Structure formats: structure tokens, C-alpha cells
PDB file of C-alpha atoms in Angstrom:
ATOM      1  CA  MET A 468     162.090  89.046  11.826  1.00  0.00           C
ATOM      2  CA  GLY A 469     159.732  91.656  13.341  1.00  0.00           C
ATOM      3  CA  LEU A 470     156.672  89.658  12.279  1.00  0.00           C
ATOM      4  CA  SER A 471     157.696  86.548  14.187  1.00  0.00           C
ATOM      5  CA  ALA A 472     158.344  88.515  17.359  1.00  0.00           C
ATOM      6  CA  GLU A 473     154.970  90.270  17.163  1.00  0.00           C
ATOM      7  CA  ALA A 474     153.175  87.048  16.285  1.00  0.00           C
ATOM      8  CA  GLN A 475     153.999  85.788  19.780  1.00  0.00           C
ATOM      9  CA  PHE A 476     151.583  88.322  21.268  1.00  0.00           C
ATOM     10  CA  HIS A 477     148.021  87.201  21.926  1.00  0.00           C
ATOM     11  CA  VAL A 478     145.240  89.811  22.180  1.00  0.00           C
ATOM     12  CA  LEU A 479     141.772  89.169  23.610  1.00  0.00           C
ATOM     13  CA  ALA A 480     139.305  91.494  21.845  1.00  0.00           C
ATOM     14  CA  VAL A 481     135.938  92.062  23.548  1.00  0.00           C
ATOM     15  CA  ASP A 482     133.092  93.869  21.810  1.00  0.00           C
ATOM     16  CA  ASP A 483     129.361  93.159  21.555  1.00  0.00           C
ATOM     17  CA  SER A 484     129.177  94.746  18.073  1.00  0.00           C
ATOM     18  CA  VAL A 485     130.002  92.242  15.328  1.00  0.00           C
ATOM     19  CA  ILE A 486     131.194  94.993  13.006  1.00  0.00           C
ATOM     20  CA  ASP A 487     133.505  96.601  15.592  1.00  0.00           C
ATOM     21  CA  ARG A 488     134.776  93.162  16.706  1.00  0.00           C
ATOM     22  CA  LYS A 489     135.623  92.154  13.134  1.00  0.00           C
ATOM     23  CA  LEU A 490     137.321  95.525  12.533  1.00  0.00           C
ATOM     24  CA  ILE A 491     139.567  95.293  15.583  1.00  0.00           C
ATOM     25  CA  GLU A 492     140.266  91.627  14.851  1.00  0.00           C
ATOM     26  CA  ARG A 493     141.343  92.478  11.292  1.00  0.00           C
ATOM     27  CA  LEU A 494     143.535  95.395  12.431  1.00  0.00           C
ATOM     28  CA  LEU A 495     145.244  93.217  15.035  1.00  0.00           C
ATOM     29  CA  LYS A 496     145.804  90.347  12.603  1.00  0.00           C
ATOM     30  CA  THR A 497     147.175  92.821  10.055  1.00  0.00           C
ATOM     31  CA  SER A 498     149.704  93.766  12.717  1.00  0.00           C
ATOM     32  CA  SER A 499     150.587  90.051  13.130  1.00  0.00           C
ATOM     33  CA  TYR A 500     148.989  89.522  16.511  1.00  0.00           C
ATOM     34  CA  GLN A 501     147.170  86.345  17.458  1.00  0.00           C
ATOM     35  CA  VAL A 502     143.573  87.330  18.233  1.00  0.00           C
ATOM     36  CA  THR A 503     140.735  85.765  20.165  1.00  0.00           C
ATOM     37  CA  ALA A 504     137.481  87.716  19.838  1.00  0.00           C
ATOM     38  CA  VAL A 505     134.498  87.384  22.163  1.00  0.00           C
ATOM     39  CA  ASP A 506     131.219  89.303  22.368  1.00  0.00           C
ATOM     40  CA  SER A 507     130.898  89.955  26.129  1.00  0.00           C
ATOM     41  CA  GLY A 508     132.796  90.615  29.336  1.00  0.00           C
ATOM     42  CA  SER A 509     131.549  87.394  30.873  1.00  0.00           C
ATOM     43  CA  LYS A 510     132.842  85.372  27.900  1.00  0.00           C
ATOM     44  CA  ALA A 511     136.163  87.193  28.255  1.00  0.00           C
ATOM     45  CA  LEU A 512     136.371  86.150  31.908  1.00  0.00           C
ATOM     46  CA  GLU A 513     135.472  82.605  30.945  1.00  0.00           C
ATOM     47  CA  PHE A 514     138.184  82.553  28.268  1.00  0.00           C
ATOM     48  CA  LEU A 515     140.690  83.891  30.807  1.00  0.00           C
ATOM     49  CA  GLY A 516     139.814  81.004  33.122  1.00  0.00           C
ATOM     50  CA  LEU A 517     137.805  82.990  35.618  1.00  0.00           C
ATOM     51  CA  HIS A 518     134.133  82.920  36.267  1.00  0.00           C
ATOM     52  CA  ASP A 519     131.964  85.629  37.673  1.00  0.00           C
ATOM     53  CA  GLN A 520     130.195  84.943  40.947  1.00  0.00           C
ATOM     54  CA  ASP A 521     127.582  87.707  40.962  1.00  0.00           C
ATOM     55  CA  ASP A 522     125.227  85.673  43.145  1.00  0.00           C
ATOM     56  CA  GLN A 523     127.640  85.295  46.048  1.00  0.00           C
ATOM     57  CA  ILE A 524     126.313  85.907  49.544  1.00  0.00           C
ATOM     58  CA  ASP A 525     129.502  86.216  51.558  1.00  0.00           C
ATOM     59  CA  ALA A 526     131.334  89.508  50.840  1.00  0.00           C
ATOM     60  CA  ASP A 527     134.652  87.976  51.994  1.00  0.00           C
ATOM     61  CA  ILE A 528     134.662  85.546  49.073  1.00  0.00           C
ATOM     62  CA  PRO A 529     136.576  86.960  46.100  1.00  0.00           C
ATOM     63  CA  SER A 530     134.391  87.797  43.093  1.00  0.00           C
ATOM     64  CA  MET A 531     136.664  85.803  40.814  1.00  0.00           C
ATOM     65  CA  SER A 532     137.667  82.165  41.076  1.00  0.00           C
ATOM     66  CA  PRO A 533     140.326  80.483  38.958  1.00  0.00           C
ATOM     67  CA  ASP A 534     139.170  77.799  36.604  1.00  0.00           C
ATOM     68  CA  ASN A 535     142.321  75.798  35.880  1.00  0.00           C
ATOM     69  CA  HIS A 536     141.408  74.399  32.478  1.00  0.00           C
ATOM     70  CA  HIS A 537     142.090  77.752  30.741  1.00  0.00           C
ATOM     71  CA  GLN A 538     145.342  78.658  32.479  1.00  0.00           C
ATOM     72  CA  ASP A 539     147.486  77.400  29.582  1.00  0.00           C
ATOM     73  CA  VAL A 540     146.266  80.238  27.325  1.00  0.00           C
ATOM     74  CA  GLU A 541     148.539  83.267  27.583  1.00  0.00           C
ATOM     75  CA  VAL A 542     146.900  86.610  26.847  1.00  0.00           C
ATOM     76  CA  ASN A 543     149.261  89.556  26.493  1.00  0.00           C
ATOM     77  CA  LEU A 544     146.642  92.309  26.181  1.00  0.00           C
ATOM     78  CA  ILE A 545     142.881  92.773  26.459  1.00  0.00           C
ATOM     79  CA  ILE A 546     141.126  95.359  24.334  1.00  0.00           C
ATOM     80  CA  THR A 547     137.456  95.902  25.229  1.00  0.00           C
ATOM     81  CA  ASP A 548     134.545  98.078  24.285  1.00  0.00           C
ATOM     82  CA  TYR A 549     133.328 100.283  27.105  1.00  0.00           C
ATOM     83  CA  CYS A 550     129.605 100.116  26.483  1.00  0.00           C
ATOM     84  CA  MET A 551     128.285  96.532  26.364  1.00  0.00           C
ATOM     85  CA  PRO A 552     125.125  94.972  27.780  1.00  0.00           C
ATOM     86  CA  GLY A 553     125.519  93.080  31.034  1.00  0.00           C
ATOM     87  CA  MET A 554     129.146  93.636  32.013  1.00  0.00           C
ATOM     88  CA  THR A 555     130.622  96.898  30.701  1.00  0.00           C
ATOM     89  CA  GLY A 556     134.228  97.243  29.644  1.00  0.00           C
ATOM     90  CA  TYR A 557     134.798  99.237  32.815  1.00  0.00           C
ATOM     91  CA  ASP A 558     133.406  96.368  34.913  1.00  0.00           C
ATOM     92  CA  LEU A 559     135.657  93.931  33.037  1.00  0.00           C
ATOM     93  CA  LEU A 560     138.672  96.186  33.643  1.00  0.00           C
ATOM     94  CA  ARG A 561     137.944  96.272  37.370  1.00  0.00           C
ATOM     95  CA  LYS A 562     137.571  92.494  37.629  1.00  0.00           C
ATOM     96  CA  ILE A 563     140.840  91.979  35.773  1.00  0.00           C
ATOM     97  CA  LYS A 564     142.718  94.463  37.962  1.00  0.00           C
ATOM     98  CA  GLU A 565     141.228  92.903  41.122  1.00  0.00           C
ATOM     99  CA  SER A 566     142.419  89.435  40.108  1.00  0.00           C
ATOM    100  CA  HIS A 567     145.853  88.465  41.456  1.00  0.00           C
ATOM    101  CA  VAL A 568     146.253  86.164  38.428  1.00  0.00           C
ATOM    102  CA  LEU A 569     145.331  88.684  35.701  1.00  0.00           C
ATOM    103  CA  LYS A 570     146.136  92.097  37.152  1.00  0.00           C
ATOM    104  CA  ASP A 571     149.358  92.493  35.123  1.00  0.00           C
ATOM    105  CA  ILE A 572     147.650  91.963  31.749  1.00  0.00           C
ATOM    106  CA  PRO A 573     147.373  95.394  30.052  1.00  0.00           C
ATOM    107  CA  VAL A 574     143.804  96.478  29.309  1.00  0.00           C
ATOM    108  CA  VAL A 575     142.800  98.976  26.636  1.00  0.00           C
ATOM    109  CA  ILE A 576     139.280 100.443  26.529  1.00  0.00           C
ATOM    110  CA  MET A 577     137.546 101.530  23.295  1.00  0.00           C
ATOM    111  CA  SER A 578     134.450 103.700  22.967  1.00  0.00           C
ATOM    112  CA  SER A 579     132.597 105.662  20.329  1.00  0.00           C
ATOM    113  CA  GLU A 580     131.745 108.315  22.934  1.00  0.00           C
ATOM    114  CA  ASN A 581     134.380 110.898  23.813  1.00  0.00           C
ATOM    115  CA  GLU A 582     133.464 111.508  27.449  1.00  0.00           C
ATOM    116  CA  PRO A 583     136.429 112.849  29.477  1.00  0.00           C
ATOM    117  CA  SER A 584     135.008 111.613  32.821  1.00  0.00           C
ATOM    118  CA  ARG A 585     134.645 108.079  31.390  1.00  0.00           C
ATOM    119  CA  ILE A 586     138.151 108.188  29.945  1.00  0.00           C
ATOM    120  CA  ASN A 587     139.678 109.431  33.214  1.00  0.00           C
ATOM    121  CA  ARG A 588     137.789 106.845  35.264  1.00  0.00           C
ATOM    122  CA  CYS A 589     139.114 103.994  33.095  1.00  0.00           C
ATOM    123  CA  LEU A 590     142.670 105.293  33.155  1.00  0.00           C
ATOM    124  CA  GLU A 591     142.548 105.777  36.926  1.00  0.00           C
ATOM    125  CA  GLU A 592     141.287 102.191  37.345  1.00  0.00           C
ATOM    126  CA  GLY A 593     144.321 100.863  35.446  1.00  0.00           C
ATOM    127  CA  ALA A 594     143.531 100.981  31.680  1.00  0.00           C
ATOM    128  CA  GLU A 595     146.670 101.500  29.631  1.00  0.00           C
ATOM    129  CA  GLU A 596     144.929 103.416  26.826  1.00  0.00           C
ATOM    130  CA  PHE A 597     141.502 104.680  25.820  1.00  0.00           C
ATOM    131  CA  PHE A 598     140.840 104.561  22.092  1.00  0.00           C
ATOM    132  CA  LEU A 599     137.997 106.311  20.314  1.00  0.00           C
ATOM    133  CA  LYS A 600     136.144 104.239  17.735  1.00  0.00           C
ATOM    134  CA  PRO A 601     136.573 103.494  14.989  1.00  0.00           C
ATOM    135  CA  VAL A 602     139.924 102.107  16.024  1.00  0.00           C
ATOM    136  CA  GLN A 603     142.660 102.906  13.529  1.00  0.00           C
ATOM    137  CA  LEU A 604     145.852 101.085  12.585  1.00  0.00           C
ATOM    138  CA  SER A 605     147.771 103.914  14.267  1.00  0.00           C
ATOM    139  CA  ASP A 606     145.972 103.036  17.513  1.00  0.00           C
ATOM    140  CA  VAL A 607     146.916  99.372  17.174  1.00  0.00           C
ATOM    141  CA  ASN A 608     150.533 100.415  16.698  1.00  0.00           C
ATOM    142  CA  LYS A 609     150.435 101.876  20.249  1.00  0.00           C
ATOM    143  CA  LEU A 610     149.678  98.473  21.770  1.00  0.00           C
ATOM    144  CA  LYS A 611     153.081  96.757  21.468  1.00  0.00           C
ATOM    145  CA  PRO A 612     154.855  98.755  24.231  1.00  0.00           C
ATOM    146  CA  HIS A 613     152.054  97.847  26.652  1.00  0.00           C
ATOM    147  CA  MET A 614     152.382  94.156  25.786  1.00  0.00           C
ATOM    148  CA  LEU A 615     156.152  94.285  26.211  1.00  0.00           C
ATOM    149  CA  LYS A 616     155.703  95.943  29.604  1.00  0.00           C
ATOM    150  CA  GLY A 617     153.102  93.361  30.593  1.00  0.00           C
ATOM    151  CA  ARG A 618     155.380  90.523  29.542  1.00  0.00           C
ATOM    152  CA  ALA A 619     158.329  92.066  31.454  1.00  0.00           C
ATOM    153  CA  MET A 620     156.179  92.262  34.598  1.00  0.00           C
ATOM    154  CA  GLU A 621     155.085  88.632  34.106  1.00  0.00           C
ATOM    155  CA  ASP A 622     158.678  87.528  33.583  1.00  0.00           C
ATOM    156  CA  GLN A 623     159.762  89.329  36.764  1.00  0.00           C
ATOM    157  CA  SER A 624     156.892  87.709  38.671  1.00  0.00           C
ATOM    158  CA  ASN A 625     157.978  84.259  37.412  1.00  0.00           C
ATOM    159  CA  ILE A 626     161.604  84.981  38.432  1.00  0.00           C
ATOM    160  CA  ASN A 627     160.444  85.976  41.918  1.00  0.00           C
ATOM    161  CA  LYS A 628     158.324  82.809  42.216  1.00  0.00           C
ATOM    162  CA  ARG A 629     161.274  80.693  41.084  1.00  0.00           C
ATOM    163  CA  LYS A 630     163.538  82.318  43.704  1.00  0.00           C
ATOM    164  CA  VAL A 631     161.007  81.558  46.456  1.00  0.00           C
ATOM    165  CA  MET A 632     160.780  77.936  45.259  1.00  0.00           C
ATOM    166  CA  GLU A 633     164.574  77.618  45.217  1.00  0.00           C
ATOM    167  CA  GLN A 634     164.822  79.026  48.732  1.00  0.00           C
ATOM    168  CA  THR A 635     162.209  76.614  50.082  1.00  0.00           C
ATOM    169  CA  GLN A 636     163.892  73.642  48.401  1.00  0.00           C
ATOM    170  CA  THR A 637     167.384  74.077  49.740  1.00  0.00           C
ATOM    171  CA  PRO A 638     169.118  70.840  50.734  1.00  0.00           C
ATOM    172  CA  GLU A 639     168.543  71.523  54.449  1.00  0.00           C
ATOM    173  CA  ARG A 640     164.801  71.697  53.899  1.00  0.00           C
ATOM    174  CA  THR A 641     164.352  68.819  51.464  1.00  0.00           C
ATOM    175  CA  ARG A 642     166.720  66.318  53.032  1.00  0.00           C
ATOM    176  CA  THR A 643     165.177  64.139  55.689  1.00  0.00           C
ATOM    177  CA  ASN A 644     167.023  64.609  58.965  1.00  0.00           C
ATOM    178  CA  TYR A 645     167.986  61.235  60.495  1.00  0.00           C
ATOM    179  CA  ASN A 646     170.430  62.620  63.082  1.00  0.00           C
ATOM    180  CA  ASP A 647     167.993  62.289  65.972  1.00  0.00           C
ATOM    181  CA  LEU A 648     166.703  58.881  64.930  1.00  0.00           C
ATOM    182  CA  GLU A 649     167.886  55.742  66.621  1.00  0.00           C
ATOM    183  CA  VAL A 650     167.741  52.710  64.365  1.00  0.00           C
ATOM    184  CA  THR A 651     167.590  49.386  66.201  1.00  0.00           C
ATOM    185  CA  SER A 652     167.383  45.979  64.678  1.00  0.00           C
TER     186      SER A 652
END
């Protein structure tokens, strides 16, 4: 019974190291999570249906744009390495938290370096946890409450959207008003 409930959770694992990526993937699958593993922050954004616009000229344009063909993939948690070439895990965290579409997805940062300033910066920016590598099964066991919280926030958001839709589709608003029309034949 517990396995089927946990199997519903999908984790996006991001790490440029093949060994670390395979380790976290194995630990997550051992805990019955569905796992998608990618080797960079930009591939993570692509998988999430967003693309990075680093070459933008206008500062008013958001740095992330939705790409609708990936919106059907639900990710319940993102676990990312901190130190990666190109986009760091911290950069990925910031882009996720800046996105109105993805901001409620819990993000966990991993690093082999125990630097308190780095850890505090990630936690202040919105990371749920900061794990030291190598990640252990006991670390993976700490993920489920974050996924449950993320799913609860997503469910509440969907309820709020549904209420707004119901309010805008009341009979008075959807029914065509013919009272002021004169029909002549």
C-alpha cells in the first residue's frame, strides 16, 4: 500500500556527474519514486517545459517562457547538484522559484562541499533541504514530506483556480442577454 502511494511521486534529478546521478537515481527508485535524470540545469528547464532566454535584451521580459508541450509531465520534487558547469544548482533554484508555474515545486540542493554560506544562501532562496554528498538513503527518506507539502500547495492552487472559473461562469455571465433586443420579422 505504501509503495503505490510513493510511486505516484516524480522526482527530477539534476547532476553533471554520471556517478552521482546514477547514485541518486538508484536511491530514489529504491524508495519507489519515479525518476527522470538529466545532466544540466538547462536540460532540467527544458524538461520542465521552460527555456532559458539568456540572450534577452529587454529586462522587462521574464527570463522564463512556458513551452506547452511539456506541461503534461508532473514533477513533485527537483533534486539538483549545486556545482555544475553552465547553470549552477543555485541558478536553477532561482529560476524555478521565479517561475509562477514552477515556484511551488520543492527543490533540494546537493553538494560535496560543506560551506555554511552556500547552504544558507540556498535555503534563503527557497531550497527545502541541502544534502551533503554522497546522498544517503536516510536523506532520501526526508524528501516525502516536502513532496506532500508541494502537492498540497498545488491542490490548493487548483481549487482556487476552479473557484475563479466557477465565479466567472455563473449563469448571469454565460447566458446571452436578449432582454434589450427587439426582434422584428
